[in-house]
Amino acid sequence: MADCVSKVELCISCKDLLDKDVSSKSDPLCVLLQKTGNSWTELGRTERLNNTSSPSFSQRLKVDYHFETVQNLKLGVYDIDNKSKDLGDDDYLGGVELTLGQIVSSKTITRPLQLKKDKPAGKGTITVTAEEIKDNRAIQLELEAKKLDKKDTFGKSDPFLEFFKQGDDGKWQLVYRTEVVKNNLSPTWKKFTIPLQTFCSSDLERPLKVDCSDHDSDGSHDLIGSFTTKVSEMEKAAHGSPVEFDCVHPEKQKKKKGYKNSGVVSVKSCKMVTQYTFLDYVMGGCQINFTVGIDFTGSNGDPRSPNSLHFMSPDGLNQYLSALWSVGQVVQDYDTDKLFPAFGFGAKLPPDYQAAHHEFALNFNPTNPYCQGIQGIIEAYRMVLPQLRLSGPTNFSPIITHVASIAAAAAQTNTASQYFVLLILTDGEITDFDQTRDAIVRASRLPLSIIIVGVGPADFKAMELLDGDDGKLRSTVGEAVARDIVQFVPFNKFKDAPIASLAQSVLAEVPNQLVSYFKMRGLEPPKPKAAPKS
């Protein structure tokens, strides 16, 4: 079981970043990496801000704080000029290496940014503030404004709101930024939910400042007006009676007699909600059911040939088994019975070797496809491999549909007691892309996550499309996924990394996916069962 760790939230701002864009300032984003063995694993990244050399990011970066280990962190700032998630093609504006212990012990730390060791990135600095997360409440707010001042010569204003809380040092710290509503002096912003601790340090009387500004694409946003408040005041916005605030511009207030405001911002609704964590669900008794699908299509190469991805090296391993072992070891801790259904696809089976099967029990026992532990899956794989004839095509949808039907039956109980993780190991030449897309969109409404590990050197473009990280995956009729449930990882990237780093990368999204499913269904964690009285 995961150790009881404390969660820490990092708030990032920078000053005097290098300008890499010819005609404007950089568009920075900050990424957080943690060292595991000799390699760095990404833990999270902030939003990208346009046209600014001194950004304050509102997206907090969360990290588990393990008191007993030295956690080496790296913060890197990049100028992002494209849509791809890969940072390799973006300009590096500098970074800093710190330990989490250093950050936590000093609460706020400012360091010069470096392009590489002992090479400063101009005058650039980065400031990191850490806060431990102890409160699982969140605040849900919906705001609108009326009659805001017009700031643009040719159109109306493009207003957005920024929320700041007062730190213990009296300084204002950015905690949330809304979206921009274009060309509208009476906008309604989207409802948002933010942890109470982030928003006001869980103190309902802590001063908050709200700035309403007009967004300009060159980064020189104009202040329309501000007001101060606190959560206890906003909470009065209940039962259809909003709480209103005069939005005041200090300069205008000084200059104009009889100046009242530059518009009115009102809180339409404000309520407290509980945000449960992955551990709340798992410790409450939610079971994670792990299913494996292995690709036995012809493109893997004949298992007897040393060039085949299924070829067993003298130590009894290949890429398929290494990937299965490293991911399975982590997942099996959360599954109490340790019985895992395992399937193969894309092969012809004995005795007749007629048509290719797109989903067969790896142990050749269709009524009981369960293997005992990860070791059991490995034994079944080694036993059947010599008896299979690799074939094709590579169809993913049958196995996804099969596991989705089991998940759908579990979802009928209306309790947060079961969640399913399907691990597909494949060499990536997918044939039924459209049917797979449709199966994933249907499955996104079920308690299911799909992890695809790409084995071998193939082009995994199609897999990256299924991952949907850079845009929403849609079905063939244009229906979007209800939530992001696919995580794709190319095994090659981790071949020489410590075995734990593949598992970390592959499983990074599962806890959030599990929480997002039960939250979407409004299901609370199961209550842990009391120990029987002796």
mmCIF file of C-alpha atoms in Angstrom, residues 125 148 181 230 241 256 349 475:
data_model
loop_
_atom_site.group_PDB
_atom_site.id
_atom_site.type_symbol
_atom_site.label_atom_id
_atom_site.label_comp_id
_atom_site.label_asym_id
_atom_site.label_seq_id
_atom_site.Cartn_x
_atom_site.Cartn_y
_atom_site.Cartn_z
ATOM 1 C CA THR A 125 14.713 34.048 -11.586
ATOM 2 C CA LEU A 148 -17.870 46.707 -17.183
ATOM 3 C CA VAL A 181 -14.774 36.082 -22.345
ATOM 4 C CA LYS A 230 -13.371 36.755 1.809
ATOM 5 C CA SER A 241 -29.536 35.780 -4.378
ATOM 6 C CA LYS A 256 -13.242 61.430 -10.665
ATOM 7 C CA LEU A 349 -4.686 -21.248 -32.299
ATOM 8 C CA SER A 475 -15.837 8.765 -31.959
#
